[in-house]
Coordinates of C-alpha atoms in Angstrom, one line a residue:
M1 CA 183.7 -76.2 73.7
F2 CA 187.1 -77.7 72.6
A3 CA 190.7 -76.1 73.2
A4 CA 191.4 -75.9 70.1
D5 CA 191.3 -77.1 66.3
T6 CA 192.4 -80.1 64.9
Q7 CA 195.2 -78.7 63.2
A8 CA 196.5 -76.4 66.0
I9 CA 196.9 -79.6 68.4
G10 CA 199.0 -81.0 64.9
L11 CA 196.5 -84.0 65.2
N12 CA 196.6 -83.9 60.9
K13 CA 200.1 -84.0 60.4
S14 CA 202.3 -86.4 59.9
Q15 CA 202.0 -90.2 62.2
P16 CA 204.4 -89.3 64.5
S17 CA 207.7 -91.8 64.6
R18 CA 206.0 -93.6 68.0
P19 CA 202.9 -94.0 69.3
Q20 CA 201.4 -91.1 71.2
R21 CA 200.7 -91.8 74.9
I22 CA 197.1 -90.7 75.7
S23 CA 195.4 -89.5 78.8
L24 CA 191.9 -88.5 80.2
V25 CA 192.1 -86.4 83.0
L26 CA 189.1 -85.8 85.3
Q27 CA 188.0 -82.4 87.1
G28 CA 185.4 -82.9 90.4
G29 CA 183.1 -80.4 90.8
G30 CA 180.1 -82.4 93.1
Q31 CA 176.8 -82.8 91.0
R32 CA 178.6 -80.7 88.2
G33 CA 180.1 -84.6 87.7
I34 CA 177.0 -84.9 85.9
F35 CA 177.9 -83.2 83.1
T36 CA 181.1 -85.7 83.1
A37 CA 179.0 -88.1 83.9
G38 CA 177.8 -87.3 80.2
V39 CA 180.8 -86.9 78.0
I40 CA 182.0 -90.4 79.8
D41 CA 178.6 -92.5 78.6
A42 CA 179.0 -90.8 74.8
F43 CA 182.6 -92.3 75.4
L44 CA 181.5 -95.3 76.2
T45 CA 178.5 -95.5 74.1
R46 CA 181.0 -95.4 70.6
H47 CA 183.6 -98.1 72.3
F48 CA 185.9 -94.9 72.8
D49 CA 189.0 -95.2 74.9
P50 CA 192.4 -94.8 73.2
F51 CA 194.0 -93.7 77.2
E52 CA 196.8 -95.6 78.6
H53 CA 196.4 -93.6 81.7
Y54 CA 193.0 -92.4 83.5
Y55 CA 193.4 -89.5 86.3
G56 CA 190.1 -88.7 88.2
T57 CA 189.9 -86.3 91.3
S58 CA 186.7 -86.1 93.7
A59 CA 183.7 -87.0 91.9
G60 CA 185.8 -86.8 88.4
A61 CA 187.2 -90.4 90.0
L62 CA 184.3 -92.0 90.6
N63 CA 183.1 -91.2 86.6
M64 CA 186.4 -92.6 86.0
S65 CA 185.4 -95.8 87.3
A66 CA 182.9 -95.6 85.9
Y67 CA 185.0 -95.2 82.6
V68 CA 187.3 -98.2 83.3
C69 CA 184.5 -100.4 84.2
Q70 CA 182.3 -99.7 80.9
Q71 CA 179.1 -99.7 83.9
Y72 CA 176.9 -96.9 81.4
Q73 CA 175.1 -94.7 83.1
Y74 CA 176.9 -95.2 86.3
G75 CA 177.9 -91.9 87.4
Y76 CA 174.1 -90.4 86.2
R77 CA 172.7 -92.5 88.8
F78 CA 175.0 -92.3 91.6
I79 CA 174.9 -88.4 91.1
T80 CA 170.8 -88.3 90.4
Q81 CA 169.5 -91.2 92.3
L82 CA 172.1 -90.4 96.2
T83 CA 173.4 -87.3 95.9
T84 CA 170.1 -84.9 95.5
Q85 CA 168.8 -87.4 98.7
E86 CA 168.6 -86.1 102.0
R87 CA 170.4 -88.8 104.4
F88 CA 173.3 -87.9 102.0
F89 CA 173.1 -84.7 102.4
H90 CA 170.0 -82.0 103.9
L91 CA 171.3 -78.7 104.3
M92 CA 169.4 -78.1 107.7
K93 CA 170.7 -81.3 109.8
Y94 CA 173.7 -79.8 109.0
V95 CA 173.5 -75.9 109.4
R96 CA 171.4 -77.4 112.9
R97 CA 173.3 -80.0 113.9
Q98 CA 176.1 -80.1 112.0
H99 CA 174.5 -83.5 110.8
H100 CA 177.8 -84.0 107.9
M101 CA 177.6 -85.7 104.2
D102 CA 176.7 -89.3 104.7
L103 CA 179.9 -90.4 102.1
D104 CA 179.9 -93.7 103.4
W105 CA 176.6 -94.9 102.8
A106 CA 176.6 -93.8 98.9
L107 CA 180.2 -95.0 98.5
E108 CA 178.9 -98.5 99.9
T109 CA 176.3 -98.7 97.6
A110 CA 180.0 -99.3 94.9
L111 CA 180.6 -102.0 96.7
P112 CA 181.4 -105.6 95.5
G113 CA 178.2 -107.9 96.3
K114 CA 176.1 -104.2 96.6
E115 CA 173.4 -104.3 93.7
T116 CA 174.8 -101.2 92.5
A117 CA 178.3 -102.2 92.6
L118 CA 181.2 -100.9 90.4
D119 CA 182.0 -104.0 87.9
M120 CA 186.0 -104.0 89.4
E121 CA 186.2 -107.5 87.7
T122 CA 186.2 -105.7 84.4
A123 CA 188.1 -102.5 85.3
R124 CA 191.1 -105.3 85.8
R125 CA 190.8 -106.6 83.2
H126 CA 190.5 -103.8 81.1
L127 CA 193.7 -102.0 83.5
Q128 CA 196.2 -104.8 82.6
N129 CA 198.0 -102.7 80.6
R130 CA 196.5 -99.2 81.4
Y131 CA 196.6 -97.2 84.2
A132 CA 194.0 -95.5 86.4
Y133 CA 194.4 -93.5 89.0
A134 CA 192.0 -91.5 92.0
C135 CA 193.9 -88.2 93.8
A136 CA 193.8 -87.4 97.5
T137 CA 195.5 -85.1 99.5
D138 CA 197.7 -86.1 102.2
V139 CA 196.6 -83.6 105.3
D140 CA 200.1 -83.6 106.9
I141 CA 201.9 -82.0 103.9
L142 CA 199.0 -80.8 101.3
K143 CA 200.3 -83.1 98.6
P144 CA 198.7 -84.8 96.3
A145 CA 198.7 -88.4 96.2
F146 CA 197.6 -91.1 93.6
F147 CA 195.9 -95.0 94.2
S148 CA 195.4 -96.7 91.8
L149 CA 192.0 -98.4 91.4
T150 CA 193.4 -102.0 90.8
E151 CA 194.7 -101.7 94.5
D152 CA 192.7 -103.4 97.1
N153 CA 192.0 -100.2 98.4
W154 CA 190.2 -98.8 95.5
P155 CA 187.3 -98.1 98.1
D156 CA 189.1 -96.1 100.7
A157 CA 190.7 -94.0 97.7
L158 CA 187.3 -93.0 96.5
K159 CA 186.5 -92.3 99.8
A160 CA 189.2 -90.1 100.5
T161 CA 189.5 -88.3 96.7
C162 CA 185.4 -87.2 97.8
A163 CA 186.0 -86.5 101.5
I164 CA 185.6 -82.5 101.4
P165 CA 187.1 -81.7 104.5
L166 CA 183.8 -78.9 106.7
L167 CA 181.7 -81.6 105.1
Y168 CA 183.1 -84.8 105.6
P169 CA 183.8 -85.3 109.4
H170 CA 187.7 -86.8 109.1
P171 CA 190.2 -87.3 106.8
V172 CA 190.0 -91.0 105.6
N173 CA 192.9 -93.2 106.9
I174 CA 195.3 -95.1 104.1
N175 CA 198.5 -96.8 105.2
E176 CA 198.4 -94.7 108.8
H177 CA 198.1 -91.6 106.3
R178 CA 195.3 -89.0 106.8
Y179 CA 193.9 -87.8 103.1
V180 CA 190.9 -85.4 102.2
D181 CA 189.8 -84.2 99.1
G182 CA 192.3 -84.4 95.8
G183 CA 190.7 -80.6 95.0
V184 CA 192.4 -79.1 97.8
T185 CA 196.3 -80.2 95.8
A186 CA 195.4 -81.3 92.2
A187 CA 191.5 -80.2 91.0
I188 CA 192.8 -80.6 87.7
P189 CA 195.9 -83.1 87.8
A190 CA 197.2 -82.8 84.1
K191 CA 199.9 -81.9 85.2
E192 CA 200.6 -85.7 86.4
A193 CA 199.8 -86.7 83.3
F194 CA 202.5 -85.5 81.6
A195 CA 204.7 -86.2 84.6
R196 CA 204.6 -89.9 83.6
G197 CA 204.7 -89.3 80.5
A198 CA 201.2 -88.3 78.3
D199 CA 201.9 -87.0 74.4
I200 CA 198.5 -86.1 74.7
I201 CA 196.0 -85.1 77.5
V202 CA 192.3 -85.2 77.3
V203 CA 190.8 -83.3 79.8
I204 CA 186.8 -83.7 81.1
R205 CA 186.1 -80.0 82.9
T206 CA 183.0 -79.1 84.6
E207 CA 183.3 -75.4 84.8
P208 CA 184.2 -73.4 81.8
D209 CA 188.0 -72.2 80.3
V210 CA 188.5 -69.3 81.7
E211 CA 190.9 -66.5 79.4
Q212 CA 194.3 -66.5 80.5
E213 CA 194.0 -62.7 81.4
K214 CA 190.9 -63.1 83.2
R215 CA 193.3 -65.5 85.5
V216 CA 196.1 -63.0 86.0
D217 CA 194.1 -60.4 86.9
D218 CA 191.9 -62.5 89.0
S219 CA 195.3 -63.4 90.9
G220 CA 196.0 -59.7 91.5
R221 CA 192.4 -59.0 92.7
F222 CA 193.0 -61.8 95.3
L223 CA 196.5 -60.0 96.5
E224 CA 194.9 -57.2 96.8
T225 CA 192.4 -58.2 99.1
L226 CA 194.9 -59.8 100.9
R227 CA 196.4 -57.0 101.9
A228 CA 193.3 -54.9 102.7
R229 CA 192.5 -57.6 105.4
F230 CA 195.4 -57.1 107.1
E231 CA 196.6 -53.2 106.3
T232 CA 194.4 -52.8 110.0
H233 CA 197.5 -55.2 111.5
K234 CA 200.7 -53.7 109.6
S235 CA 201.9 -52.3 112.7
Q236 CA 202.0 -55.8 115.0
F237 CA 203.3 -58.5 112.2
K238 CA 204.1 -56.5 109.0
I239 CA 202.1 -59.1 106.7
A240 CA 201.0 -55.9 105.0
D241 CA 204.0 -54.9 103.8
Y242 CA 205.1 -58.4 103.0
L243 CA 201.6 -58.7 100.7
T244 CA 202.8 -55.4 98.6
N245 CA 206.1 -57.1 97.9
F246 CA 204.8 -60.4 97.4
E247 CA 202.6 -59.0 94.5
E248 CA 205.9 -56.7 93.5
K249 CA 207.0 -59.8 92.3
Y250 CA 204.2 -61.9 91.9
R251 CA 205.5 -65.5 90.0
L252 CA 203.5 -68.9 90.9
A253 CA 206.8 -70.2 92.6
R254 CA 206.6 -67.6 95.0
F255 CA 203.3 -68.7 96.3
E256 CA 204.7 -71.6 98.4
T257 CA 206.7 -69.1 100.4
F258 CA 204.0 -66.9 101.1
Q259 CA 202.0 -70.0 102.5
K260 CA 204.6 -70.3 104.7
E261 CA 204.8 -66.3 105.6
L262 CA 201.6 -66.5 106.2
S263 CA 201.4 -69.9 108.1
K264 CA 204.6 -68.7 110.4
Q265 CA 202.4 -65.6 110.9
L266 CA 199.2 -66.8 111.7
G267 CA 201.1 -68.8 114.5
E268 CA 202.7 -66.0 116.1
L269 CA 199.4 -64.3 116.6
S270 CA 197.7 -67.4 117.7
E271 CA 200.5 -67.0 120.8
R272 CA 200.5 -62.9 120.6
Y273 CA 196.8 -62.0 119.9
K274 CA 194.8 -64.7 121.2
S275 CA 192.2 -62.4 122.3
S276 CA 191.3 -61.1 119.0
R277 CA 191.9 -64.0 116.9
E278 CA 188.3 -64.9 116.7
Q279 CA 188.2 -61.1 114.7
W280 CA 191.5 -61.1 112.3
V281 CA 190.6 -65.0 111.2
S282 CA 186.2 -63.8 110.5
R283 CA 188.0 -61.8 107.9
V284 CA 190.4 -63.6 106.4
K285 CA 187.8 -66.2 106.0
D286 CA 185.9 -63.3 103.9
S287 CA 188.9 -62.7 101.7
M288 CA 189.7 -66.1 100.9
R289 CA 185.4 -66.9 100.3
E290 CA 186.2 -63.7 97.9
K291 CA 188.3 -65.4 95.9
A292 CA 187.2 -68.6 95.5
M293 CA 183.8 -67.3 94.3
Q294 CA 185.1 -65.1 92.0
N295 CA 186.7 -68.8 90.2
G296 CA 183.4 -69.8 89.3
G297 CA 182.6 -72.5 91.9
R298 CA 185.6 -75.0 91.6
W299 CA 186.5 -77.6 94.2
L300 CA 183.6 -78.4 96.1
F301 CA 184.6 -75.0 98.4
G302 CA 184.7 -72.9 95.3
G303 CA 181.3 -73.0 95.2
D304 CA 178.7 -70.2 96.4
T305 CA 176.6 -73.6 98.4
I306 CA 179.2 -75.0 100.3
Y307 CA 181.3 -71.3 101.2
R308 CA 177.5 -70.5 102.8
L309 CA 177.3 -73.4 104.7
Q310 CA 181.0 -72.8 105.9
S311 CA 179.4 -70.0 106.9
L312 CA 176.5 -70.8 108.7
S313 CA 177.7 -73.9 110.7
G314 CA 179.2 -71.8 112.5
K315 CA 183.1 -73.0 112.5
P316 CA 185.7 -70.1 112.6
L317 CA 187.9 -70.3 109.9
S318 CA 190.7 -72.4 111.6
T319 CA 194.5 -72.4 110.7
D320 CA 194.7 -75.8 109.0
M321 CA 191.6 -74.9 106.7
L322 CA 193.1 -71.6 105.9
K323 CA 196.7 -73.0 104.9
M324 CA 194.2 -76.2 102.6
F325 CA 192.8 -72.5 100.8
T326 CA 196.1 -70.9 99.6
T327 CA 197.2 -74.2 98.4
H328 CA 194.4 -75.0 96.6
Y329 CA 194.5 -71.7 95.2
Q330 CA 198.5 -71.9 94.5
S331 CA 197.4 -75.9 92.8
Y332 CA 194.7 -74.2 90.6
Q333 CA 196.7 -71.2 90.0
S334 CA 200.1 -73.9 88.6
E335 CA 197.0 -76.5 86.3
L336 CA 195.5 -73.1 84.8
Q337 CA 198.9 -72.2 83.7
F338 CA 199.9 -75.6 82.3
L339 CA 196.5 -76.1 80.5
A340 CA 197.1 -72.9 78.4
N341 CA 200.7 -73.3 78.1
P342 CA 201.5 -76.6 77.8
P343 CA 205.0 -77.8 77.3
A344 CA 206.3 -78.8 74.2
R345 CA 205.9 -82.3 73.9
A346 CA 202.5 -81.8 75.1
Q347 CA 199.0 -81.4 73.7
V348 CA 196.4 -80.5 75.1
L349 CA 192.4 -81.2 74.4
Q350 CA 190.1 -79.8 76.8
I351 CA 186.1 -80.9 76.9
A352 CA 184.5 -78.1 78.7
P353 CA 181.2 -76.0 79.0
N354 CA 181.1 -72.2 77.3
E355 CA 178.9 -71.2 80.0
P356 CA 178.6 -72.3 83.7
L357 CA 176.9 -75.9 84.4
Q358 CA 173.1 -75.1 86.0
S359 CA 173.8 -77.3 88.5
S360 CA 175.6 -77.1 91.3
A361 CA 178.2 -78.7 93.9
L362 CA 175.4 -79.6 95.8
L363 CA 171.4 -79.3 96.6
S364 CA 170.6 -79.0 92.0
K365 CA 167.6 -79.2 90.8
S366 CA 166.8 -82.6 89.1
E367 CA 166.0 -80.4 86.0
A368 CA 169.6 -78.7 86.1
L369 CA 171.2 -81.8 86.8
E370 CA 169.8 -83.5 83.5
A371 CA 170.4 -80.5 81.2
D372 CA 174.1 -80.4 82.6
Y373 CA 174.0 -84.1 81.5
Q374 CA 171.8 -84.3 78.3
L375 CA 174.9 -81.4 77.7
G376 CA 178.5 -83.9 78.5
L377 CA 176.6 -86.4 76.1
T378 CA 176.3 -83.8 72.8
L379 CA 179.8 -82.3 73.6
G380 CA 181.1 -85.6 73.7
N381 CA 179.8 -86.6 70.9
Q382 CA 180.9 -83.9 69.3
F383 CA 184.5 -84.5 70.4
L384 CA 184.1 -87.9 68.9
D385 CA 183.3 -86.4 65.6
Q386 CA 185.9 -84.1 65.2
Y387 CA 188.5 -85.6 66.8
G388 CA 187.7 -89.4 67.7
D389 CA 189.8 -91.0 64.2
A390 CA 192.5 -89.4 65.0
L391 CA 193.2 -90.1 68.7
V392 CA 192.4 -94.0 68.0
A393 CA 194.8 -93.8 64.9
L394 CA 197.3 -92.0 67.4
S395 CA 197.1 -93.9 70.3
S396 CA 200.0 -96.7 71.8
V397 CA 196.6 -98.9 73.3
D398 CA 194.2 -100.7 70.4
N399 CA 190.5 -99.1 70.1
S400 CA 189.9 -100.7 66.7
E401 CA 186.1 -101.1 68.3
F402 CA 185.2 -97.5 68.3
E403 CA 182.7 -96.1 66.0
S404 CA 183.4 -93.2 64.2
T405 CA 179.4 -92.2 63.4
S406 CA 177.2 -91.1 66.0
A407 CA 174.7 -93.7 67.2
P408 CA 171.5 -93.4 68.9
M409 CA 171.8 -93.2 72.7
P410 CA 170.6 -95.8 74.8
H411 CA 167.6 -95.8 76.9
Q412 CA 168.3 -94.3 80.3
G413 CA 167.5 -95.6 83.1

């Protein structure tokens, strides 16, 4: 599924006065990244790469790395051969003994000297006049940070962008800062691509594009749920009144104020009502889980599997975790608004499945992973058939080796 036809994004119109800066943005999604791996392999097979900038979050950053390293099926093998192993993640060990996801073991296979290493020398040559960034979240300020894959700390950056809170035991330290999964603050970093000068942004999604009207409805339901959860405490700390006022004046720009107010009230509650705090936080957790479930499983916390793990872990939802939820909600809504209504000078193309993928964030069946990979291959080739020549002609970087005609796919292995 593509977001617009060629006429709608202007690719059939007369050539612009200057070459266009084209960026590629890759959403995360855990094992759902197998769909993105399929799209990337379609691109690699036909030598399609008109991009000047690349941005990847979580599993999207891994697929981006495979792309700039020009390693066909790297993402496919990583997901199907590593993330499906019990050593990477075992449900009952997590539930019974808090045995966390072994991200260190999986990513160690990508390091230089390993048989399955990422070819970073190829990446550095490829990126001499291009730029690739992995997005992580600074835990202390809850803002996105973008790490270049040509820097020496790229292994830590890949670990940070995939370090899912709850499933990975601690933030990743880089230059005296602490980072977790980039999906908390920039699940689809298209706005960052625009901020860095992109004229055309190609976005690979791991979930269907949702109509804007549904997004607005979901926002209203989310606020209504929160208000209902807080209603019993209205006389004590007045959050329900605040939410009523917030809903009437709701704008994305106001969500930061909401987050600060909610954090303030949580602090007061912790001091004044310690005896009832656990029960209250449980109610907030329920409302947040309900909201995330409504949004189709984005960010690894967004899948029903991950929320089930959160519940089974027995850990209460902390104030810091609640801040992450609200920050993720704010940033994701902002990204969706940007994709639906990009600025006048930017054009956005999305490659996304028409229906929810068969795979899950974790614990996917092998047949589901294979089906979603094949879907990615198919949609990737369809995208190239429709837009490939035009994007190559417009690009600020040379991509003369692009094969316009779809070629037979290499053997999988």
